[in-house]
mmCIF file of C-alpha atoms in Angstrom:
data_model
loop_
_atom_site.group_PDB
_atom_site.id
_atom_site.type_symbol
_atom_site.label_atom_id
_atom_site.label_comp_id
_atom_site.label_asym_id
_atom_site.label_seq_id
_atom_site.Cartn_x
_atom_site.Cartn_y
_atom_site.Cartn_z
ATOM 1 C CA MET A 733 0.000 0.000 0.000
ATOM 2 C CA ALA A 734 2.890 2.385 0.724
ATOM 3 C CA GLY A 735 4.442 1.606 -2.702
ATOM 4 C CA ARG A 736 1.156 2.454 -4.408
ATOM 5 C CA ALA A 737 0.645 5.779 -2.569
ATOM 6 C CA GLY A 738 4.188 7.050 -3.404
ATOM 7 C CA PRO A 739 3.927 7.461 -7.184
ATOM 8 C CA SER A 740 0.337 8.675 -7.179
ATOM 9 C CA GLU A 741 1.002 11.893 -5.176
ATOM 10 C CA PRO A 742 3.772 13.349 -7.452
ATOM 11 C CA ASP A 743 1.747 12.409 -10.515
ATOM 12 C CA ALA A 744 -1.228 14.348 -9.154
ATOM 13 C CA ALA A 745 0.984 17.376 -8.338
ATOM 14 C CA GLY A 746 2.459 17.420 -11.881
ATOM 15 C CA THR A 747 -1.000 17.196 -13.382
ATOM 16 C CA GLN A 748 -2.166 20.203 -11.346
ATOM 17 C CA GLU A 749 0.874 22.292 -12.383
ATOM 18 C CA ARG A 750 0.340 21.465 -16.053
ATOM 19 C CA ALA A 751 -3.292 22.465 -15.744
ATOM 20 C CA GLN A 752 -2.280 25.805 -14.158
ATOM 21 C CA LYS A 753 0.266 26.538 -16.926
ATOM 22 C CA ALA A 754 -2.233 25.764 -19.634
ATOM 23 C CA ALA A 755 -4.763 28.029 -17.919
ATOM 24 C CA GLY A 756 -2.135 30.865 -17.775
ATOM 25 C CA GLN A 757 -1.345 30.510 -21.501
ATOM 26 C CA ASP A 758 -5.029 30.569 -22.349
ATOM 27 C CA MET A 759 -5.486 33.741 -20.280
ATOM 28 C CA SER A 760 -2.495 35.494 -21.976
ATOM 29 C CA SER A 761 -3.723 34.601 -25.453
ATOM 30 C CA GLN A 762 -7.199 35.752 -24.464
ATOM 31 C CA LYS A 763 -5.762 39.104 -23.291
ATOM 32 C CA ILE A 764 -3.859 39.562 -26.577
ATOM 33 C CA GLU A 765 -6.993 38.851 -28.543
ATOM 34 C CA ASP A 766 -8.928 41.319 -26.386
ATOM 35 C CA LEU A 767 -6.270 43.987 -26.987
ATOM 36 C CA MET A 768 -6.330 43.402 -30.726
ATOM 37 C CA GLU A 769 -10.082 43.729 -30.783
ATOM 38 C CA MET A 770 -9.876 46.911 -28.727
ATOM 39 C CA VAL A 771 -7.302 48.365 -31.164
ATOM 40 C CA LYS A 772 -9.525 47.523 -34.078
ATOM 41 C CA LYS A 773 -12.494 49.181 -32.383
ATOM 42 C CA LEU A 774 -10.473 52.288 -31.624
ATOM 43 C CA GLN A 775 -9.205 52.434 -35.201
ATOM 44 C CA LYS A 776 -12.734 52.325 -36.435
ATOM 45 C CA ALA A 777 -13.769 54.972 -33.954
ATOM 46 C CA GLY A 778 -10.714 57.139 -34.766
ATOM 47 C CA ASN A 779 -9.692 57.704 -31.151
ATOM 48 C CA LEU A 780 -6.296 55.986 -30.599
ATOM 49 C CA GLU A 781 -4.180 58.635 -28.899
ATOM 50 C CA PRO A 782 -5.399 58.423 -25.294
ATOM 51 C CA ARG A 783 -5.214 54.574 -25.237
ATOM 52 C CA VAL A 784 -1.777 53.912 -26.753
ATOM 53 C CA GLU A 785 0.161 53.937 -23.479
ATOM 54 C CA VAL A 786 -2.404 51.772 -21.810
ATOM 55 C CA LEU A 787 -2.265 49.291 -24.620
ATOM 56 C CA ILE A 788 1.544 49.237 -24.579
ATOM 57 C CA ASN A 789 1.556 48.568 -20.861
ATOM 58 C CA GLN A 790 -0.965 45.778 -21.242
ATOM 59 C CA ILE A 791 1.051 44.238 -24.073
ATOM 60 C CA ASN A 792 4.194 44.327 -21.948
ATOM 61 C CA GLU A 793 2.348 42.687 -19.068
ATOM 62 C CA VAL A 794 1.022 40.023 -21.357
ATOM 63 C CA GLN A 795 4.486 39.300 -22.751
ATOM 64 C CA GLN A 796 5.963 39.065 -19.261
ATOM 65 C CA ALA A 797 3.162 36.742 -18.211
ATOM 66 C CA LYS A 798 3.833 34.623 -21.294
ATOM 67 C CA LYS A 799 7.553 34.409 -20.495
ATOM 68 C CA LYS A 800 6.771 33.504 -16.917
ATOM 69 C CA ALA A 801 4.305 30.856 -18.046
ATOM 70 C CA ASN A 802 6.879 29.376 -20.449
ATOM 71 C CA ALA A 803 9.449 29.250 -17.641
ATOM 72 C CA GLU A 804 6.979 27.584 -15.304
ATOM 73 C CA LEU A 805 6.030 25.160 -18.050
ATOM 74 C CA GLY A 806 9.694 24.154 -18.462
ATOM 75 C CA GLU A 807 10.029 23.660 -14.735
ATOM 76 C CA ALA A 808 6.858 21.607 -14.696
ATOM 77 C CA ARG A 809 8.157 19.419 -17.521
ATOM 78 C CA THR A 810 11.415 18.895 -15.626
ATOM 79 C CA ILE A 811 9.504 17.978 -12.474
ATOM 80 C CA TRP A 812 7.199 15.703 -14.459
ATOM 81 C CA GLU A 813 10.146 13.839 -15.992
ATOM 82 C CA ALA A 814 11.719 13.418 -12.535
ATOM 83 C CA LEU A 815 8.431 12.179 -11.144
ATOM 84 C CA GLN A 816 8.042 9.809 -14.060
ATOM 85 C CA LYS A 817 11.466 8.328 -13.342
ATOM 86 C CA GLU A 818 10.585 8.011 -9.666
ATOM 87 C CA LEU A 819 7.298 6.364 -10.630
ATOM 88 C CA ASP A 820 9.138 3.811 -12.779
ATOM 89 C CA SER A 821 11.526 3.047 -9.931
ATOM 90 C CA LEU A 822 8.590 2.703 -7.522
ATOM 91 C CA ARG A 823 6.835 0.357 -9.909
ATOM 92 C CA GLY A 824 9.932 -1.830 -10.030
ATOM 93 C CA GLU A 825 10.116 -1.742 -6.244
ATOM 94 C CA LYS A 826 6.416 -2.674 -6.125
ATOM 95 C CA VAL A 827 6.976 -5.717 -8.334
ATOM 96 C CA ARG A 828 9.935 -6.797 -6.219
ATOM 97 C CA LEU A 829 7.985 -6.347 -2.977
ATOM 98 C CA LYS A 830 5.044 -8.230 -4.459
ATOM 99 C CA GLU A 831 7.297 -11.176 -5.269
ATOM 100 C CA ILE A 832 8.679 -11.097 -1.715
ATOM 101 C CA LEU A 833 5.108 -10.936 -0.365
ATOM 102 C CA ASN A 834 4.073 -13.974 -2.410
ATOM 103 C CA LYS A 835 7.054 -15.930 -1.095
ATOM 104 C CA LYS A 836 6.256 -14.927 2.486
ATOM 105 C CA GLN A 837 2.596 -15.898 2.029
ATOM 106 C CA GLU A 838 3.567 -19.295 0.654
ATOM 107 C CA THR A 839 5.913 -19.837 3.587
ATOM 108 C CA LEU A 840 3.155 -18.763 5.986
ATOM 109 C CA ARG A 841 0.663 -21.182 4.391
ATOM 110 C CA ILE A 842 3.135 -24.064 4.716
ATOM 111 C CA LEU A 843 3.770 -23.184 8.351
ATOM 112 C CA GLN A 844 0.017 -22.987 9.043
ATOM 113 C CA LEU A 845 -0.543 -26.427 7.502
ATOM 114 C CA HIS A 846 2.264 -27.847 9.603
ATOM 115 C CA CYS A 847 0.806 -26.210 12.720
ATOM 116 C CA GLN A 848 -2.650 -27.638 11.937
ATOM 117 C CA GLU A 849 -1.171 -31.106 11.561
ATOM 118 C CA LYS A 850 0.562 -30.766 14.927
ATOM 119 C CA GLU A 851 -2.653 -29.552 16.565
ATOM 120 C CA SER A 852 -4.687 -32.422 15.092
ATOM 121 C CA GLU A 853 -2.082 -34.907 16.305
ATOM 122 C CA ALA A 854 -2.155 -33.374 19.780
ATOM 123 C CA GLN A 855 -5.967 -33.456 19.789
ATOM 124 C CA ARG A 856 -5.980 -37.110 18.745
ATOM 125 C CA LYS A 857 -3.539 -37.995 21.517
ATOM 126 C CA HIS A 858 -5.642 -36.056 24.024
ATOM 127 C CA THR A 859 -8.766 -37.910 22.881
ATOM 128 C CA MET A 860 -7.023 -41.262 23.238
ATOM 129 C CA LEU A 861 -5.877 -40.269 26.720
ATOM 130 C CA GLN A 862 -9.426 -39.320 27.703
ATOM 131 C CA GLU A 863 -10.766 -42.618 26.361
ATOM 132 C CA CYS A 864 -8.171 -44.535 28.364
ATOM 133 C CA LYS A 865 -9.118 -42.610 31.504
ATOM 134 C CA GLU A 866 -12.798 -43.312 30.909
ATOM 135 C CA ARG A 867 -12.119 -47.010 30.419
ATOM 136 C CA ILE A 868 -10.084 -47.115 33.614
ATOM 137 C CA SER A 869 -12.858 -45.360 35.549
ATOM 138 C CA ALA A 870 -15.464 -47.712 34.055
ATOM 139 C CA LEU A 871 -13.410 -50.733 35.079
ATOM 140 C CA ASN A 872 -13.013 -49.326 38.582
ATOM 141 C CA THR A 873 -16.760 -48.761 38.783
ATOM 142 C CA GLN A 874 -17.433 -52.286 37.585
ATOM 143 C CA ILE A 875 -15.070 -53.644 40.217
ATOM 144 C CA GLU A 876 -16.886 -51.670 42.920
ATOM 145 C CA GLU A 877 -20.231 -52.915 41.643
ATOM 146 C CA GLU A 878 -19.018 -56.492 41.759
ATOM 147 C CA LYS A 879 -17.793 -55.952 45.304
ATOM 148 C CA ASN A 880 -21.174 -54.578 46.416
ATOM 149 C CA LYS A 881 -23.258 -57.136 44.506
ATOM 150 C CA GLN A 882 -23.610 -59.642 47.351
ATOM 151 C CA ARG A 883 -24.413 -56.875 49.800
ATOM 152 C CA ARG A 884 -27.188 -55.502 47.576
ATOM 153 C CA LEU A 885 -28.624 -58.975 47.054
ATOM 154 C CA ARG A 886 -28.750 -59.559 50.792
ATOM 155 C CA LEU A 887 -30.421 -56.190 51.376
ATOM 156 C CA ASP A 888 -32.964 -56.884 48.625
ATOM 157 C CA PHE A 889 -33.787 -60.240 50.164
ATOM 158 C CA GLU A 890 -34.254 -58.656 53.584
ATOM 159 C CA GLU A 891 -36.544 -55.973 52.138
ATOM 160 C CA GLN A 892 -38.625 -58.538 50.238
ATOM 161 C CA LEU A 893 -38.884 -60.721 53.313
ATOM 162 C CA GLU A 894 -39.911 -57.744 55.442
ATOM 163 C CA ASP A 895 -42.582 -56.777 52.893
ATOM 164 C CA LEU A 896 -43.945 -60.320 52.870
ATOM 165 C CA MET A 897 -44.038 -60.393 56.647
ATOM 166 C CA GLY A 898 -45.851 -57.043 56.748
ATOM 167 C CA GLN A 899 -48.407 -58.192 54.158
ATOM 168 C CA HIS A 900 -49.010 -61.443 56.000
ATOM 169 C CA LYS A 901 -49.358 -59.621 59.327
ATOM 170 C CA ASP A 902 -51.889 -57.139 57.917
ATOM 171 C CA LEU A 903 -53.824 -59.925 56.238
ATOM 172 C CA TRP A 904 -53.845 -62.002 59.397
ATOM 173 C CA GLU A 905 -55.029 -59.115 61.569
ATOM 174 C CA PHE A 906 -57.737 -58.129 59.085
ATOM 175 C CA HIS A 907 -59.054 -61.664 58.558
ATOM 176 C CA LYS A 908 -58.949 -63.018 62.077
ATOM 177 C CA PRO A 909 -61.817 -65.405 62.956
ATOM 178 C CA GLU A 910 -62.630 -63.235 65.959
ATOM 179 C CA GLN A 911 -63.053 -60.176 63.739
ATOM 180 C CA LEU A 912 -65.274 -62.058 61.304
ATOM 181 C CA ALA A 913 -67.289 -63.480 64.204
ATOM 182 C CA ARG A 914 -67.789 -59.978 65.639
ATOM 183 C CA GLU A 915 -68.988 -58.707 62.270
ATOM 184 C CA MET A 916 -71.422 -61.613 61.925
ATOM 185 C CA CYS A 917 -72.701 -61.030 65.470
ATOM 186 C CA ALA A 918 -73.233 -57.347 64.684
ATOM 187 C CA LEU A 919 -75.202 -58.297 61.562
ATOM 188 C CA GLU A 920 -77.321 -60.769 63.497
ATOM 189 C CA SER A 921 -78.026 -58.229 66.242
ATOM 190 C CA SER A 922 -79.022 -55.588 63.691
ATOM 191 C CA LYS A 923 -81.264 -58.126 61.987
ATOM 192 C CA GLU A 924 -82.923 -59.086 65.287
ATOM 193 C CA GLN A 925 -83.395 -55.411 66.161
ATOM 194 C CA LEU A 926 -85.092 -54.772 62.825
ATOM 195 C CA LEU A 927 -87.356 -57.790 63.367
ATOM 196 C CA GLU A 928 -88.286 -56.533 66.820
ATOM 197 C CA GLU A 929 -89.062 -53.086 65.394
ATOM 198 C CA GLU A 930 -91.203 -54.722 62.735
ATOM 199 C CA LYS A 931 -93.075 -56.672 65.450
ATOM 200 C CA LEU A 932 -93.626 -53.458 67.400
ATOM 201 C CA VAL A 933 -95.028 -51.783 64.316
ATOM 202 C CA GLN A 934 -97.348 -54.745 63.744
ATOM 203 C CA ALA A 935 -98.455 -54.575 67.389
ATOM 204 C CA LYS A 936 -99.172 -50.845 67.030
ATOM 205 C CA LEU A 937 -101.190 -51.560 63.917
ATOM 206 C CA GLU A 938 -103.175 -54.200 65.796
ATOM 207 C CA ASP A 939 -103.817 -51.736 68.623
ATOM 208 C CA VAL A 940 -105.054 -49.153 66.163
ATOM 209 C CA LYS A 941 -107.344 -51.740 64.570
ATOM 210 C CA HIS A 942 -108.734 -52.747 67.975
ATOM 211 C CA GLN A 943 -109.329 -49.110 68.836
ATOM 212 C CA LEU A 944 -111.159 -48.631 65.568
ATOM 213 C CA TYR A 945 -113.252 -51.726 66.166
ATOM 214 C CA SER A 946 -114.066 -50.626 69.726
ATOM 215 C CA LEU A 947 -115.110 -47.191 68.527
ATOM 216 C CA CYS A 948 -117.282 -48.727 65.859
ATOM 217 C CA GLY A 949 -118.941 -51.118 68.411
ATOM 218 C CA ALA A 950 -119.716 -48.319 70.882
ATOM 219 C CA LYS A 951 -121.452 -46.108 68.348
ATOM 220 C CA GLY A 952 -123.304 -48.861 66.581
ATOM 221 C CA SER A 953 -122.900 -50.642 63.331
ATOM 222 C CA SER A 954 -125.049 -48.400 61.261
ATOM 223 C CA VAL A 955 -123.712 -47.136 57.979
ATOM 224 C CA ILE A 956 -124.293 -43.513 58.879
ATOM 225 C CA THR A 957 -122.270 -43.847 62.071
ATOM 226 C CA GLU A 958 -119.392 -45.588 60.265
ATOM 227 C CA GLY A 959 -119.398 -42.945 57.597
ATOM 228 C CA LEU A 960 -119.297 -40.217 60.209
ATOM 229 C CA PHE A 961 -116.372 -41.925 61.977
ATOM 230 C CA LEU A 962 -114.455 -42.407 58.759
ATOM 231 C CA ARG A 963 -114.908 -38.709 58.038
ATOM 232 C CA SER A 964 -113.820 -37.694 61.526
ATOM 233 C CA GLN A 965 -110.389 -36.298 62.511
ATOM 234 C CA GLU A 966 -109.582 -39.301 64.716
ATOM 235 C CA ALA A 967 -109.951 -41.700 61.799
ATOM 236 C CA ALA A 968 -107.764 -39.493 59.587
ATOM 237 C CA ALA A 969 -105.115 -39.247 62.324
ATOM 238 C CA ALA A 970 -105.193 -43.007 62.884
ATOM 239 C CA ALA A 971 -104.873 -43.678 59.152
ATOM 240 C CA GLN A 972 -102.015 -41.206 58.843
ATOM 241 C CA LEU A 973 -100.281 -42.755 61.866
ATOM 242 C CA PHE A 974 -100.735 -46.201 60.375
ATOM 243 C CA GLN A 975 -99.272 -45.088 57.027
ATOM 244 C CA GLU A 976 -96.294 -43.415 58.717
ATOM 245 C CA GLU A 977 -95.536 -46.458 60.860
ATOM 246 C CA ASN A 978 -95.854 -48.748 57.848
ATOM 247 C CA LYS A 979 -93.574 -46.520 55.774
ATOM 248 C CA LYS A 980 -90.951 -46.365 58.543
ATOM 249 C CA ALA A 981 -91.063 -50.128 58.968
ATOM 250 C CA GLU A 982 -90.615 -50.652 55.221
ATOM 251 C CA GLU A 983 -87.678 -48.212 55.133
ATOM 252 C CA LEU A 984 -86.016 -49.886 58.120
ATOM 253 C CA LEU A 985 -86.505 -53.310 56.591
ATOM 254 C CA ALA A 986 -85.092 -52.185 53.220
ATOM 255 C CA ALA A 987 -82.095 -50.521 54.885
ATOM 256 C CA ALA A 988 -81.421 -53.605 56.991
ATOM 257 C CA SER A 989 -81.623 -55.920 53.995
ATOM 258 C CA GLN A 990 -79.373 -53.630 51.929
ATOM 259 C CA GLN A 991 -76.836 -53.404 54.742
ATOM 260 C CA HIS A 992 -76.934 -57.169 55.145
ATOM 261 C CA GLN A 993 -76.296 -57.649 51.418
ATOM 262 C CA GLN A 994 -73.446 -55.124 51.474
ATOM 263 C CA LEU A 995 -71.821 -56.837 54.417
ATOM 264 C CA GLN A 996 -72.133 -60.213 52.724
ATOM 265 C CA HIS A 997 -70.599 -58.782 49.548
ATOM 266 C CA GLN A 998 -67.745 -57.230 51.552
ATOM 267 C CA CYS A 999 -67.137 -60.522 53.316
ATOM 268 C CA GLN A 1000 -66.931 -62.312 49.966
ATOM 269 C CA GLU A 1001 -64.542 -59.688 48.580
ATOM 270 C CA LEU A 1002 -62.369 -59.903 51.679
ATOM 271 C CA GLN A 1003 -62.238 -63.680 51.439
ATOM 272 C CA GLN A 1004 -61.283 -63.485 47.759
ATOM 273 C CA LYS A 1005 -58.647 -60.858 48.520
ATOM 274 C CA ARG A 1006 -57.292 -62.977 51.345
ATOM 275 C CA GLN A 1007 -57.070 -66.009 49.071
ATOM 276 C CA ARG A 1008 -55.401 -63.975 46.308
ATOM 277 C CA LEU A 1009 -52.873 -62.432 48.692
ATOM 278 C CA LYS A 1010 -52.150 -65.836 50.143
ATOM 279 C CA GLU A 1011 -51.480 -67.241 46.659
ATOM 280 C CA GLU A 1012 -49.284 -64.256 45.745
ATOM 281 C CA LEU A 1013 -47.392 -64.615 49.018
ATOM 282 C CA GLU A 1014 -46.789 -68.309 48.375
ATOM 283 C CA LYS A 1015 -45.735 -67.636 44.786
ATOM 284 C CA HIS A 1016 -43.421 -64.802 45.825
ATOM 285 C CA GLY A 1017 -41.914 -66.976 48.550
ATOM 286 C CA MET A 1018 -41.159 -69.704 46.016
ATOM 287 C CA GLN A 1019 -39.549 -67.140 43.704
ATOM 288 C CA ILE A 1020 -37.374 -65.824 46.526
ATOM 289 C CA LEU A 1021 -36.410 -69.382 47.412
ATOM 290 C CA ALA A 1022 -35.451 -70.063 43.795
ATOM 291 C CA GLN A 1023 -33.393 -66.851 43.648
ATOM 292 C CA ILE A 1024 -31.619 -67.721 46.886
ATOM 293 C CA GLN A 1025 -30.882 -71.209 45.619
ATOM 294 C CA SER A 1026 -29.502 -69.871 42.335
ATOM 295 C CA LYS A 1027 -27.332 -67.265 44.100
ATOM 296 C CA GLN A 1028 -26.029 -69.792 46.601
ATOM 297 C CA GLU A 1029 -25.344 -72.319 43.831
ATOM 298 C CA GLU A 1030 -23.133 -69.701 42.186
ATOM 299 C CA GLY A 1031 -21.116 -68.937 45.354
ATOM 300 C CA THR A 1032 -21.265 -72.228 47.367
ATOM 301 C CA GLY A 1033 -19.836 -75.710 47.077
ATOM 302 C CA PRO A 1034 -21.521 -78.990 46.104
ATOM 303 C CA ARG A 1035 -22.561 -79.849 49.663
ATOM 304 C CA GLU A 1036 -24.426 -76.583 50.180
ATOM 305 C CA VAL A 1037 -26.086 -76.963 46.769
ATOM 306 C CA MET A 1038 -27.329 -80.411 47.775
ATOM 307 C CA SER A 1039 -28.647 -79.042 51.071
ATOM 308 C CA LEU A 1040 -30.499 -76.296 49.205
ATOM 309 C CA GLU A 1041 -31.979 -78.860 46.810
ATOM 310 C CA LEU A 1042 -33.183 -80.920 49.774
ATOM 311 C CA GLY A 1043 -34.696 -77.784 51.300
ATOM 312 C CA GLY A 1044 -36.431 -77.006 47.986
ATOM 313 C CA GLU A 1045 -37.877 -80.531 47.786
ATOM 314 C CA ARG A 1046 -39.106 -80.185 51.353
ATOM 315 C CA SER A 1047 -40.796 -76.863 50.579
ATOM 316 C CA ARG A 1048 -42.461 -78.306 47.460
ATOM 317 C CA ALA A 1049 -43.732 -81.255 49.502
ATOM 318 C CA ILE A 1050 -45.185 -78.859 52.076
ATOM 319 C CA HIS A 1051 -46.943 -76.851 49.361
ATOM 320 C CA ARG A 1052 -48.368 -79.988 47.767
ATOM 321 C CA ALA A 1053 -49.661 -81.149 51.132
ATOM 322 C CA GLN A 1054 -51.291 -77.818 52.087
ATOM 323 C CA PRO A 1055 -51.627 -74.678 49.864
ATOM 324 C CA GLY A 1056 -51.354 -72.206 52.750
ATOM 325 C CA SER A 1057 -48.515 -73.967 54.519
ATOM 326 C CA LEU A 1058 -45.984 -71.274 53.567
ATOM 327 C CA LEU A 1059 -47.607 -68.840 55.974
ATOM 328 C CA GLY A 1060 -47.923 -71.339 58.867
ATOM 329 C CA HIS A 1061 -44.595 -73.059 58.477
ATOM 330 C CA LYS A 1062 -42.665 -70.323 60.379
ATOM 331 C CA TYR A 1063 -40.274 -69.976 57.455
ATOM 332 C CA THR A 1064 -38.106 -72.930 58.456
ATOM 333 C CA LEU A 1065 -36.546 -73.043 55.013
ATOM 334 C CA TYR A 1066 -35.252 -69.468 55.432
ATOM 335 C CA SER A 1067 -33.936 -69.888 58.972
ATOM 336 C CA ASN A 1068 -30.324 -69.958 57.816
ATOM 337 C CA LEU A 1069 -30.734 -66.796 55.727
ATOM 338 C CA ILE A 1070 -33.011 -64.619 57.849
ATOM 339 C CA PRO A 1071 -31.230 -62.102 60.119
ATOM 340 C CA ARG A 1072 -31.650 -62.457 63.841
ATOM 341 C CA GLY A 1073 -33.763 -59.302 64.047
ATOM 342 C CA PHE A 1074 -36.505 -60.878 61.922
ATOM 343 C CA ARG A 1075 -36.594 -64.325 63.543
ATOM 344 C CA LYS A 1076 -38.397 -63.064 66.661
ATOM 345 C CA GLU A 1077 -41.108 -61.485 64.499
ATOM 346 C CA LEU A 1078 -41.494 -64.690 62.517
ATOM 347 C CA GLU A 1079 -41.983 -66.649 65.741
ATOM 348 C CA LEU A 1080 -45.068 -64.512 66.493
ATOM 349 C CA TYR A 1081 -46.894 -66.028 63.541
#
């Protein structure tokens, strides 16, 4: 950029000087032409004497201006030639600098490519190092998981066993024979109470009928008297009382029968739920036993495997003999695996 700005400034200066010289020559020639026209006009007018000195002075000025312009033009040509030589030298310098710049750019491009290759190699090595670190950490994690595997299995077994014990305890407390007997006694007592209320209502109805009959017998059996009694306020009150008592008795009987049906339905649902939970508990217990046997077969010797097989055959024999024997067997098959804290709770069942 500096090489390009150098030759342009002198070239512009020379161009301005040439333009000024040309403008000066044009002005001097224009003045001469104006003087000649003025002389011609004065000759035609016949009045040349007063203007001769003025014209001579103007001609002298014009000639001096012309000489000065010619001298300036020569100087401008000299300067222009010098500037032209300098411009040629600057152009040569520009070409030389451009060649140097191209060489430097090529060298820079080669160095950049080499630097990119080095960076990519360093990035690849860093990636490989990170992968190795990740593999090492994964292997360490796997080792820790393998170390904690037996501990987690034992904790899972304890949690499952505790859940089964809690379910069995809740089921046993909810479906005790004493509780069912109390519910049945309550139903029977409510039924007897409703029957007694129905008998009382029937007795009241009989009393009302007897009162009506006694009133009819005292006043006679004539049709007029019966009609008057039926139209009386006492008969209307007795009929209304009879209807109310009958309606209450029907409502009580319907409510008692509906409650009895609901209780029977609830008892059936509870029995079905108890049977289903018992089956699930037995099934889950067999699954836990199978898992324990498989885990112990992996980490025990042949003798312990045989003992577990004998225990499994014993448990299957117990289940074939009685479907609900898993709950009443006190978990004898799990006695070697159950922690001491749970054995006391199992003894309560």
